[in-house]
Structures are given as structure tokens and as C-alpha cells.
Amino acid sequence: MQKTSIQQIILALMVSMFVLTAWSQPNTTFAKQEGKDRVRDLSGMKWKFKMMLPGEGVKKGLHKLPSEDIETLVWNNARVPGDVYTDLWKAGVIDDPYFGRNNVKAQWVQQYEWWYSYQFDMKTLPEDEIVELVFEGVDYSCEVWLNGHCLGKHEGVFSKFSFDITKALRTHPWDAQKGRNMLMVKLDPPPQVNAFVAGKKTPWFGDYTRDLTPIGIWRPVKMVQTGKVRFKDVYAHQQLNKNGSADVNLEIEVENTSDQPREMTFEAALNGKNFKMKEIKVEFTKTIKPGVSKVEKNIHLAKPMLWWPWDLGDQNLYVADLSVKEGKTNHDFNKTVFGIREVTMKWNPGFKKDVDVTYPRSTYINGKFHFIRSACWGGPPDIFVGRTNPAEYRKLIKMAKEANMNNIRIFGWHPPEIPEFYQYCNEMGMTIWQDMIPLGTGNIPSDEESLGAIFNEGVKVVKERRNHPSLIMMEGGEEMLFRTRDPHFGRKFLERLGDSLQAHVDLPYVPDSPMTDPVAQEAGFKPKEAVHALRYFYEMGRWLHEDWYQTHCDGYPIVPEFAITSVPSVESLKKFIPENEMWPPGLSWGHHWADLTRLRMQNWDVFGSEMKGSLEEFVNATQDAQGIIFQNGIEHFRRDKPNLSGIALCHYITYCPDMKWGIVDNYQEAKRSYYLVQKAYQPLLVNFEFKKRRWDNKEPFVGNIWVVNDLYEEFKDCKIKFEMTDESGKVLSTKEFEVAKIDGNSAKSFFAIEEEVLKTVKDKFHVNLELINKKGEMISKNDYFFLIGDQEAARKKYNAWKDERVKQENLHGRYGSYYHFFEEFTEQGGKKYESGTQTPRAIGF
């Protein structure tokens, strides 16, 4: 008898250990454990994957692989979240698509279907529990099986989808064979025509990478175990009241998966996530019918702690812990983090409604004007999501804040971001201006079923992100009307999209950007809606940069894009350019979107030289030129505050190694231009207004000293120090000015400068500014350099260079083709590309 008892105890311990092992294996995490709420995250490297010809996987029976079998052990390893290209590269199937021109060798990948498998064990499931398999994001379409049972199909990169797998699960408390499960996910070959999937997949073209369509399970897959009644969604819908109080209306979407009504008790506890407060608890009972229902509960806060952008206040965040119970039995739990803030839009001064503009473009947070100092995100940090991680997101958002940005714009060429992106923006006080789904094309299907799918994708995206206080502005498309065949259809579509989004969140919405192109004008938008400050780059040579922004960018309420390019550092170049192509630039430069003629031209504009003495000199000069053009343009725009209410550079980061827009490269390294933007985006900025950068020795140097203040803080009894030096550092002039008061939220010209000191200067001279407060502390610093030269002669030379550039481009291809930089490829001057031993070099170097 005693022996039997010992054996029973040992057996019970073994069973208990197996159950713990089954649910606590590697790559498994738990949510808050109370009652029946359990979340098993299937993220990690335990996935396997295999290539099949389209349609052959099912024919060969992959979806019916026995759950106990070990055949998938010899498949290639895969990571979820991740992507097919990265998994193939790590497995040695393809070469690094980023290096040289390797990505053209990987284009076969997108012609196949890819099968992902995951094996796991499952303990016995109590009768009153259900298990849901949740896919947070698959790119682009897939079909899912569990233990040979087809769970269903899904299309759309950004929308979550799920399956009730309770009946399909194989379970056993201790027998591994009987409790083993096989999950199979077939990824269809990715789409090849973006117009057919617009809004449901990120565009894979544009001046970034080269025709590789992303594919993969790009967000986590989870198994969620709950009772029969479970939460589907919680929205903390807020309202600020005139007396300073706030109402938080918890809009709870709940599903009763049984076939009978159930009387459920809801409990909610409200606390400060990053500040202390007395906990608020509420409890109420509702009868929940079978299916999905909506339940609401209001919580009144007499003195709410508001969320602000970092330069306007504190980033107070609340957390609501909710549970739904039946008697003493917990069915499900939910944790929702949110911030209380009110976003409103007002008309920009100087613009007439429905004459100049159709929409207000000044953003107010909790009643305060929020001047937007932004950059288009340019992300995700990597187009192949398997090569990035949340730590990179945190670093990049922190760097954006350190560059004095207070906003990040996700525009229509890039996807809605992962939850961590919004979380870090919430915590750091960065606001988000977002095209809710990527619409970088105006050519979309016109049938109602397809349009409904796009609207549905947008609604799912906004519902998942609407609790984040950092999200302050929604946009519909990005240059969408540039390319639409039917302007009026395009406008109606964008307005319908806005109606769909605003039905679920109280946020401002603008249909498209910039809406000042001829097609948008034909659709009925007004002539001053916004300006994409891109023409300096695309029409390089038509204007010197300071002439351009003074004559062709003024008079708009907002600048959603301001673009110029540069080359990553030499150390970064070594990671993706073959050594034998490094200098002078070889084919891989062009392949990675180095617009070599424009890079030379913008160097000359800024420095009076193409700066081609060495690789390092050229690279550094492109970064400095990018930064100086950004600095001068940003300051010019900011001086027009409050008529102008925001600027977004194009871009902040870049999602693959390239020679293009970012001020932070694909390896998260800041370019030299980053620091010039950091200077120009100081919330309190002393700056110098000038009309030209080239000055004659015989003329006086003239300009005006301004202070722009985006802070709601007055500065009294300040001083401004002004200094001019020549190229050797010799002081040419120094002055000090008294400033009685700098108003909060202001932009003002304080002092005129006219200095007759250029007679001895040879090539260039510098201007340095310091703003000193009454304590003697420097609170803003700025500097510039100018050239000795003939401004009019420089304009003529630049114009002639433009004509030469355009002729070269028109003879040998359109924008996007880099062959025209290489004579061997265009067969100029009798040259030919006839052997792989050749290393063509770019013209002009």
C-alpha cells in the first residue's frame, strides 16, 4: 500500500512537470495569470519552412503531415516574426540581398509558395475553456491548417485574424505523442501588381529598393486561452470638459462564444502607469448575448493627468485592467494603456477656407498649438522585418527626439507600425502623423467589394492603434492623386476612407498629400493645400537651393515632405558595396539609388566644389550638403510660423541600405546631416535670415537675426551674440544685442545686420550666433558658412548643368535607371560592357 502511494506521488509529479514543460517551453511567454487567462506566444526560432511550387504543397499533402512526425525537423529554420528572404539568407540559400546587386539574384523567391510549420504539445483543456489562434500580421495572403484541419484563409498584411482551434487541438496531460500538434501556414506567392492590393500591402517599389516583394509572417502568432466570454477590443474614448475634468468612456467589445446569454460581471481598475494616483475601481453586470456585443462604462476624472508632446508637457499614461467574470470564475482579462489628450485642428492664419485650402492644418494638443517638427519615418527599420527588432525601434525614436523632432510621419509608402513603435512614442512624447494604410498609388480597384476590403483594412488598423495618445493625425493617401486615372473617383474614395476611419476614432483626417498637383486640382482641391518641397531635388540645377525655397515653397500652410539625399558613411558603405566598386563609384552605387549627378550638383551648390578628392571627402560632403540644405530650408519655413504649422523631412531613416533620403542610415548610424537637422529643430532657435549664400568682397553682408520659440515659455532679459570669422578663424566682426523679451510660441525678427568686412576673405566665411539667458546660460546656438563668389554667375552655371543632366537622362532611360551613369552600359564613346572582369565607373568621377 505504501509502495503504491509513493508510485502515485511520483507519477503525479511527473505529470505536473510535463504540464509545466508543455506550456513553458522555450519561446513561450505568459500574460498576467489570473483564473483562466493565458497567452502562449509562438514567436522565436522554433518554426521551420519549405519552398514549394505554387499549388503543389497541398497536392503533395504538406497540410496533412502527421502531428507526431519529425519530418519538418530537416526543413530550413525560420523566425517568427520574420520574413522569407532573411530566413533563406541565414540558411545559405541566397546571398545577402543587400550586398552589391544580389537582390536581382533573389527575385525567384517571390514566384513560389512557402510553407511554415510549428510543432507544440498541449495539455488537457478544461471543458469551459476555448483556445484562439491569433495571427497579428501575415504578408500577404495565407492558408492555415492545424493537425490537418483547414482553419481558413486570410488576405491583408495589416489586419489581425484568428481561428477558434479548441476542437482541432490534440491534448493529453502527459503523453507527448497524443498531445502533439502540427500547425501549418502556407504563404501564397506575393502579389506583383500593387494597384490590386493597395492599402492592404506596403508598396514594394519606389526609389528605395529593387523589385523584391516582401513576404513572411511579420508579426507574432499567439495562442490565447480564455473562458467562453472574452474581450475582443477595448477603446478608452476620452473627452476633456470645460471645467478641466475628463470622462473616459470604456467602449468594450466582448464576444460570447456559447449559444446561451450569460450574465457577466465586468471589473475595471484604473491606475497611473508612470505616475501615482489613487486607484479607481468600477464594477457592473451585463447580460451578454451570443456573438459580439458592445458594452460601455464611463469613468469620470475630476483632475485628469494629461498627455503632452515632450516639448509641451509631461507624458502621463493610464492603465486600465479589466476582467469579465461569471460568478467567481474569471473568463478573460485585458490590459489597456492610454493617455488623455484632446486633438483639434484650426485654420492657419492667412488662408481662406474653401478658397486657398479645404482643410485646417494647425494642430492643437489640449488647446495648445503644436508646431510639428517632423520627418517621414522611412521605415520600418528594415524592409526585411526578420533583420530588425524592437530595440532598434527604441533607439531610433530616442534619436529622433534627441534631434529635437516632436513628431514622426508615417506616409503612404510605408506600413502602419508595430505596437512597440507607438508605445515608445507614447513614452517619449513623440506625436505621430500617419497615413493609416499605405496608399502610394491612385490606381485602385473600383468595385465595391474591393473598396470595402480596403476600408475594412483601414478600420482594423485604426482600431488597433487608437488608444495611443501619440497618434494625433490621420491621412488617407500619399501623392495618390498624382497617379489616379479618375480624379473625382480618387477624391471620393479618400473621403469615404476618412469617414470609415473617423467612425472609430476622434482624430483629424486629411485625404491626401499634397493636393496641389494638377490632378488634385481637377478633383476640386484648393491651390494652397500643402507643398511637397521636392522640386529642388527632382529639377536639380533649376535653382540654387536658397533661391528655390524663397520662390517656390512659400505661401503654404504645411510642408508634408522636404527632401534631399546623401550617401551613408564609408563604414556603412563597406557593408553593402563590394570593395572593387567602392571608389570611384561602381555599379552597386547606382543599384542602391545613388543619383550620382545630383549628388555632385548639390555638393557644388553648397560648397562651390563637387568635393571628389577622395571617397571620404565626397561622402562627408553629401551628408553636409543634405544637412545644410535641410537647415536653411527648415529655418526659412519656421520663420513663417504660425501661418505655416509643420514640416516633415523626407526621410528620417531608410529601410534598406541606399544612397537616398535618410539622415540616419540603415545601420542606425546618424549621418552628419542629422546634427544639422538637430540644430535647426531646436524648440528655441536663434537663427539668421539671408537671401543668398555667395557674396562679393566689395558688397556688405546683410541679413536679419530671428528667434523662433515653439515653447510656451517666455524668456526675458536675454542677449544675442553675433560673430563673423573668415576661413582661418580670424574674427571679422562681433556684436552683442539686448533682447528684452522673447514671447512663448512665437517667431520674430529682432535685429538687422549690415557688415562691411568681406574685403580680405578669400573663399568662405562663417556666422556664429548664441542666445544667452539672464543667468548667463547659453540656451540656443547656431552657425552658418557662406561663399565668396558671384551669385548670378553661379545661377547661370547651375542652369546650364541642369540642361546637361536632363539631356543625359533622356538619352539613356528614365528616372530609376542607373545605367546612364555608366558609359559601358549606354555604349557611349565606343565603350561596351563585354566581360564580367570589367568594373564600370560612373561618369563625372
Short mmCIF file of C-alpha atoms in Angstrom, two decimals, residues 248-581:
data_model
loop_
_atom_site.label_atom_id
_atom_site.label_comp_id
_atom_site.label_asym_id
_atom_site.label_seq_id
_atom_site.Cartn_x
_atom_site.Cartn_y
_atom_site.Cartn_z
CA VAL A 248 -13.05 58.19 -20.06
CA ASN A 249 -15.70 56.03 -21.71
CA LEU A 250 -14.54 52.43 -21.87
CA GLU A 251 -16.04 51.03 -25.07
CA ILE A 252 -15.69 47.29 -24.64
CA GLU A 253 -16.25 44.80 -27.43
CA VAL A 254 -16.89 41.38 -25.95
CA GLU A 255 -17.73 38.01 -27.51
CA ASN A 256 -19.90 35.30 -26.03
CA THR A 257 -18.79 32.15 -27.84
CA SER A 258 -21.50 29.98 -26.30
CA ASP A 259 -25.08 29.59 -27.58
CA GLN A 260 -26.76 30.97 -24.46
CA PRO A 261 -26.94 34.50 -22.93
CA ARG A 262 -24.67 34.89 -19.91
CA GLU A 263 -24.85 37.30 -17.01
CA MET A 264 -21.31 38.65 -16.70
CA THR A 265 -19.66 40.93 -14.17
CA PHE A 266 -17.15 43.44 -15.51
CA GLU A 267 -14.48 44.86 -13.23
CA ALA A 268 -12.14 47.71 -14.17
CA ALA A 269 -9.24 49.20 -12.20
CA LEU A 270 -7.73 52.48 -13.39
CA ASN A 271 -4.20 53.43 -12.32
CA GLY A 272 -1.37 55.68 -13.41
CA LYS A 273 1.18 53.76 -15.44
CA ASN A 274 4.01 56.26 -14.95
CA PHE A 275 2.60 58.43 -12.17
CA LYS A 276 0.94 57.81 -8.79
CA MET A 277 -2.79 58.13 -8.27
CA LYS A 278 -5.49 56.66 -6.07
CA GLU A 279 -6.81 53.60 -7.85
CA ILE A 280 -10.31 53.93 -9.31
CA LYS A 281 -12.39 50.75 -9.38
CA VAL A 282 -15.71 50.17 -11.10
CA GLU A 283 -17.90 47.06 -11.31
CA PHE A 284 -21.07 46.40 -13.27
CA THR A 285 -23.11 43.46 -14.55
CA LYS A 286 -24.48 42.92 -18.06
CA THR A 287 -26.24 40.09 -19.83
CA ILE A 288 -24.15 39.19 -22.87
CA LYS A 289 -25.96 37.57 -25.78
CA PRO A 290 -24.25 35.00 -28.02
CA GLY A 291 -21.95 36.68 -30.54
CA VAL A 292 -20.19 40.03 -30.32
CA SER A 293 -21.64 42.80 -28.16
CA LYS A 294 -20.58 46.31 -27.17
CA VAL A 295 -20.57 47.37 -23.52
CA GLU A 296 -19.77 50.88 -22.29
CA LYS A 297 -18.73 52.26 -18.91
CA ASN A 298 -17.86 55.87 -18.14
CA ILE A 299 -15.17 56.85 -15.60
CA HIS A 300 -15.12 60.50 -14.55
CA LEU A 301 -11.81 62.12 -13.57
CA ALA A 302 -12.10 65.45 -11.76
CA LYS A 303 -8.41 66.24 -12.23
CA PRO A 304 -7.02 64.21 -15.13
CA MET A 305 -3.30 63.92 -15.73
CA LEU A 306 -2.93 64.88 -19.40
CA TRP A 307 -0.58 63.51 -22.03
CA TRP A 308 1.54 66.08 -23.93
CA PRO A 309 4.22 66.12 -26.64
CA TRP A 310 7.62 66.28 -24.95
CA ASP A 311 8.16 69.98 -25.65
CA LEU A 312 4.74 70.99 -24.24
CA GLY A 313 4.40 68.92 -21.06
CA ASP A 314 4.53 65.50 -19.40
CA GLN A 315 3.70 62.12 -20.93
CA ASN A 316 1.17 60.85 -18.38
CA LEU A 317 -0.17 57.39 -19.19
CA TYR A 318 -3.03 55.47 -17.60
CA VAL A 319 -3.53 51.72 -17.45
CA ALA A 320 -6.95 50.07 -17.23
CA ASP A 321 -7.04 46.45 -16.02
CA LEU A 322 -10.31 44.77 -16.94
CA SER A 323 -11.76 41.37 -16.16
CA VAL A 324 -15.01 39.67 -17.12
CA LYS A 325 -16.40 37.13 -14.65
CA GLU A 326 -19.27 34.72 -14.29
CA GLY A 327 -19.82 34.35 -10.58
CA LYS A 328 -16.37 33.72 -9.17
CA THR A 329 -14.99 32.37 -12.44
CA ASN A 330 -12.76 34.67 -14.46
CA HIS A 331 -13.32 34.30 -18.19
CA ASP A 332 -10.85 36.84 -19.58
CA PHE A 333 -8.56 39.76 -18.78
CA ASN A 334 -7.48 42.85 -20.67
CA LYS A 335 -4.85 45.48 -20.02
CA THR A 336 -5.23 48.76 -21.95
CA VAL A 337 -2.71 51.61 -21.76
CA PHE A 338 -3.86 55.05 -22.89
CA GLY A 339 -3.25 58.75 -22.43
CA ILE A 340 -5.76 61.52 -22.01
CA ARG A 341 -5.35 64.28 -24.57
CA GLU A 342 -7.53 66.25 -26.94
CA VAL A 343 -6.53 66.88 -30.55
CA THR A 344 -8.20 69.67 -32.51
CA MET A 345 -7.45 71.41 -35.80
CA LYS A 346 -7.72 75.12 -36.60
CA TRP A 347 -7.39 77.12 -39.78
CA ASN A 348 -3.93 78.53 -40.45
CA PRO A 349 -3.75 82.33 -40.34
CA GLY A 350 -3.57 83.91 -43.79
CA PHE A 351 -5.55 81.22 -45.62
CA LYS A 352 -9.20 81.35 -46.63
CA LYS A 353 -11.37 78.28 -46.16
CA ASP A 354 -12.56 76.78 -49.48
CA VAL A 355 -10.61 79.43 -51.40
CA ASP A 356 -6.97 78.66 -50.56
CA VAL A 357 -7.41 75.44 -48.60
CA THR A 358 -10.04 72.78 -47.96
CA TYR A 359 -8.83 71.61 -44.54
CA PRO A 360 -7.42 73.25 -41.41
CA ARG A 361 -3.75 72.32 -40.90
CA SER A 362 -2.81 73.71 -37.46
CA THR A 363 -2.75 71.05 -34.76
CA TYR A 364 -3.66 71.82 -31.16
CA ILE A 365 -3.00 69.42 -28.28
CA ASN A 366 -5.08 70.12 -25.20
CA GLY A 367 -5.68 73.61 -26.57
CA LYS A 368 -2.01 74.43 -27.25
CA PHE A 369 -0.61 74.96 -30.75
CA HIS A 370 1.68 72.05 -31.63
CA PHE A 371 4.13 73.21 -34.30
CA ILE A 372 5.16 69.98 -36.00
CA ARG A 373 8.92 69.41 -36.33
CA SER A 374 8.87 66.10 -38.12
CA ALA A 375 10.40 63.71 -40.61
CA CYS A 376 8.82 60.95 -42.65
CA TRP A 377 9.72 57.78 -40.77
CA GLY A 378 11.12 55.97 -43.82
CA GLY A 379 10.56 52.69 -42.01
CA PRO A 380 10.20 50.06 -40.79
CA PRO A 381 13.87 49.93 -39.77
CA ASP A 382 14.24 47.15 -42.32
CA ILE A 383 12.01 46.13 -45.24
CA PHE A 384 13.01 42.56 -44.36
CA VAL A 385 11.48 42.54 -40.89
CA GLY A 386 13.49 39.49 -39.85
CA ARG A 387 16.53 41.77 -39.74
CA THR A 388 15.14 44.16 -37.13
CA ASN A 389 13.84 44.09 -33.55
CA PRO A 390 12.06 46.36 -31.03
CA ALA A 391 15.38 47.53 -29.53
CA GLU A 392 16.17 49.25 -32.83
CA TYR A 393 12.80 50.99 -32.70
CA ARG A 394 13.53 52.34 -29.23
CA LYS A 395 16.94 53.58 -30.30
CA LEU A 396 15.63 55.29 -33.44
CA ILE A 397 12.72 57.03 -31.71
CA LYS A 398 15.06 58.20 -28.97
CA MET A 399 17.41 59.57 -31.64
CA ALA A 400 14.50 61.38 -33.30
CA LYS A 401 13.66 63.07 -30.02
CA GLU A 402 17.32 63.93 -29.47
CA ALA A 403 17.26 65.55 -32.93
CA ASN A 404 14.57 67.88 -31.49
CA MET A 405 11.78 66.31 -33.53
CA ASN A 406 8.42 66.22 -31.79
CA ASN A 407 6.62 64.21 -34.49
CA ILE A 408 7.15 61.29 -36.84
CA ARG A 409 5.15 60.99 -40.04
CA ILE A 410 4.33 57.53 -41.43
CA PHE A 411 3.45 58.25 -45.03
CA GLY A 412 1.75 56.23 -47.73
CA TRP A 413 4.79 54.32 -48.98
CA HIS A 414 5.36 52.70 -45.60
CA PRO A 415 3.26 50.43 -43.36
CA PRO A 416 1.47 51.07 -40.08
CA GLU A 417 3.95 50.18 -37.40
CA ILE A 418 4.30 47.51 -34.72
CA PRO A 419 2.87 48.14 -31.21
CA GLU A 420 6.29 48.96 -29.76
CA PHE A 421 6.68 51.91 -32.14
CA TYR A 422 3.58 53.59 -30.71
CA GLN A 423 4.47 52.57 -27.15
CA TYR A 424 7.88 54.24 -27.38
CA CYS A 425 6.36 57.36 -28.94
CA ASN A 426 3.80 57.48 -26.10
CA GLU A 427 6.56 57.24 -23.51
CA MET A 428 8.90 59.75 -25.17
CA GLY A 429 6.27 62.32 -26.11
CA MET A 430 6.61 61.98 -29.87
CA THR A 431 3.42 62.60 -31.83
CA ILE A 432 2.52 60.57 -34.93
CA TRP A 433 1.04 61.83 -38.19
CA GLN A 434 0.05 58.75 -40.15
CA ASP A 435 -1.34 57.63 -43.45
CA MET A 436 -3.34 54.88 -41.76
CA ILE A 437 -2.80 52.36 -44.56
CA PRO A 438 -0.20 52.62 -47.34
CA LEU A 439 -1.77 54.17 -50.43
CA GLY A 440 1.14 55.17 -52.64
CA THR A 441 -0.87 54.65 -55.80
CA GLY A 442 -4.09 56.14 -57.11
CA ASN A 443 -4.82 53.18 -59.35
CA ILE A 444 -7.04 51.00 -57.22
CA PRO A 445 -9.93 48.64 -57.99
CA SER A 446 -13.28 50.42 -58.36
CA ASP A 447 -15.69 47.60 -57.50
CA GLU A 448 -17.43 47.90 -54.15
CA GLU A 449 -16.16 44.55 -52.84
CA SER A 450 -12.51 45.59 -53.30
CA LEU A 451 -13.13 49.06 -51.91
CA GLY A 452 -14.85 47.53 -48.91
CA ALA A 453 -11.79 45.34 -48.26
CA ILE A 454 -9.55 48.44 -48.27
CA PHE A 455 -11.85 50.33 -45.91
CA ASN A 456 -12.03 47.28 -43.64
CA GLU A 457 -8.24 47.04 -43.51
CA GLY A 458 -8.05 50.71 -42.56
CA VAL A 459 -10.64 50.29 -39.81
CA LYS A 460 -8.76 47.34 -38.31
CA VAL A 461 -5.52 49.33 -38.37
CA VAL A 462 -7.00 52.37 -36.63
CA LYS A 463 -8.86 50.29 -34.02
CA GLU A 464 -5.65 48.55 -33.01
CA ARG A 465 -3.80 51.88 -32.61
CA ARG A 466 -6.41 54.37 -31.41
CA ASN A 467 -5.60 54.11 -27.68
CA HIS A 468 -2.12 55.52 -28.29
CA PRO A 469 -2.10 59.23 -27.37
CA SER A 470 0.87 59.78 -29.67
CA LEU A 471 -1.36 59.22 -32.73
CA ILE A 472 -2.73 62.71 -33.46
CA MET A 473 -3.41 63.00 -37.19
CA MET A 474 -4.68 60.67 -39.92
CA GLU A 475 -4.11 60.96 -43.63
CA GLY A 476 -5.57 58.92 -46.46
CA GLY A 477 -3.04 58.79 -49.29
CA GLU A 478 0.44 59.89 -50.25
CA GLU A 479 0.68 61.58 -53.66
CA MET A 480 -2.18 59.26 -54.51
CA LEU A 481 -3.89 61.76 -56.77
CA PHE A 482 -0.65 62.17 -58.77
CA ARG A 483 -1.31 58.81 -60.36
CA THR A 484 -5.06 58.30 -60.38
CA ARG A 485 -6.82 57.89 -63.72
CA ASP A 486 -10.02 59.44 -62.40
CA PRO A 487 -9.50 62.45 -60.09
CA HIS A 488 -13.11 62.58 -58.92
CA PHE A 489 -13.21 58.86 -58.13
CA GLY A 490 -9.90 59.27 -56.25
CA ARG A 491 -11.25 62.12 -54.15
CA LYS A 492 -14.49 60.29 -53.36
CA PHE A 493 -12.56 57.17 -52.36
CA LEU A 494 -10.30 59.12 -49.99
CA GLU A 495 -13.24 60.92 -48.42
CA ARG A 496 -15.07 57.61 -47.90
CA LEU A 497 -11.93 56.19 -46.31
CA GLY A 498 -11.85 59.15 -43.93
CA ASP A 499 -15.48 58.60 -42.99
CA SER A 500 -14.70 54.93 -42.23
CA LEU A 501 -11.74 55.82 -40.01
CA GLN A 502 -13.39 58.70 -38.17
CA ALA A 503 -16.35 56.49 -37.29
CA HIS A 504 -13.96 54.73 -34.90
CA VAL A 505 -11.70 57.48 -33.55
CA ASP A 506 -11.89 61.22 -32.86
CA LEU A 507 -8.86 62.39 -34.84
CA PRO A 508 -8.36 64.92 -37.65
CA TYR A 509 -8.20 63.48 -41.17
CA VAL A 510 -6.80 64.86 -44.43
CA PRO A 511 -7.46 62.89 -47.66
CA ASP A 512 -4.10 63.14 -49.41
CA SER A 513 -0.81 64.97 -49.67
CA PRO A 514 -0.02 67.48 -51.15
CA MET A 515 -3.30 68.00 -53.12
CA THR A 516 -1.78 70.90 -55.06
CA ASP A 517 -0.90 68.87 -58.17
CA PRO A 518 -2.99 69.35 -61.36
CA VAL A 519 -4.92 66.10 -60.87
CA ALA A 520 -5.92 67.03 -57.32
CA GLN A 521 -6.88 70.49 -58.53
CA GLU A 522 -9.10 68.88 -61.15
CA ALA A 523 -10.70 66.90 -58.33
CA GLY A 524 -11.65 70.18 -56.67
CA PHE A 525 -8.99 70.67 -54.01
CA LYS A 526 -7.62 74.19 -53.48
CA PRO A 527 -4.31 75.67 -54.71
CA LYS A 528 -2.62 76.14 -51.31
CA GLU A 529 -3.39 72.85 -49.52
CA ALA A 530 0.25 71.90 -48.85
CA VAL A 531 3.64 71.75 -50.58
CA HIS A 532 5.92 68.80 -51.17
CA ALA A 533 9.29 70.52 -51.17
CA LEU A 534 10.88 68.09 -53.62
CA ARG A 535 11.38 70.11 -56.77
CA TYR A 536 14.88 71.29 -55.88
CA PHE A 537 16.00 67.66 -56.00
CA TYR A 538 13.97 66.43 -58.96
CA GLU A 539 14.68 69.55 -61.03
CA MET A 540 18.27 69.86 -59.79
CA GLY A 541 20.01 72.80 -61.41
CA ARG A 542 16.95 74.95 -61.98
CA TRP A 543 17.55 76.88 -58.75
CA LEU A 544 20.27 77.26 -56.14
CA HIS A 545 18.68 75.88 -53.01
CA GLU A 546 18.17 79.21 -51.25
CA ASP A 547 16.56 80.67 -54.40
CA TRP A 548 14.25 77.67 -54.62
CA TYR A 549 12.69 77.72 -51.18
CA GLN A 550 12.28 81.50 -51.25
CA THR A 551 10.47 81.50 -54.60
CA HIS A 552 8.67 78.13 -54.93
CA CYS A 553 7.88 76.88 -51.43
CA ASP A 554 6.37 79.93 -49.76
CA GLY A 555 2.70 80.52 -49.08
CA TYR A 556 1.54 77.08 -47.92
CA PRO A 557 0.16 76.05 -44.52
CA ILE A 558 2.25 72.89 -44.11
CA VAL A 559 5.21 71.01 -45.67
CA PRO A 560 4.47 67.25 -45.57
CA GLU A 561 7.70 66.42 -47.45
CA PHE A 562 11.04 68.24 -47.73
CA ALA A 563 13.59 66.02 -49.47
CA ILE A 564 17.29 65.89 -50.27
CA THR A 565 19.69 62.92 -50.46
CA SER A 566 23.09 61.82 -49.20
CA VAL A 567 25.46 58.84 -49.07
CA PRO A 568 25.99 56.75 -45.89
CA SER A 569 29.35 56.82 -44.13
CA VAL A 570 32.34 54.93 -45.51
CA GLU A 571 31.99 52.34 -42.72
CA SER A 572 28.36 51.74 -43.67
CA LEU A 573 29.20 51.61 -47.40
CA LYS A 574 31.62 48.75 -46.73
CA LYS A 575 28.68 46.65 -45.54
CA PHE A 576 26.83 46.71 -48.86
CA ILE A 577 29.18 47.93 -51.62
CA PRO A 578 31.82 45.48 -52.98
CA GLU A 579 35.37 46.66 -52.35
CA ASN A 580 36.25 46.83 -56.05
CA GLU A 581 33.26 49.12 -56.70
#
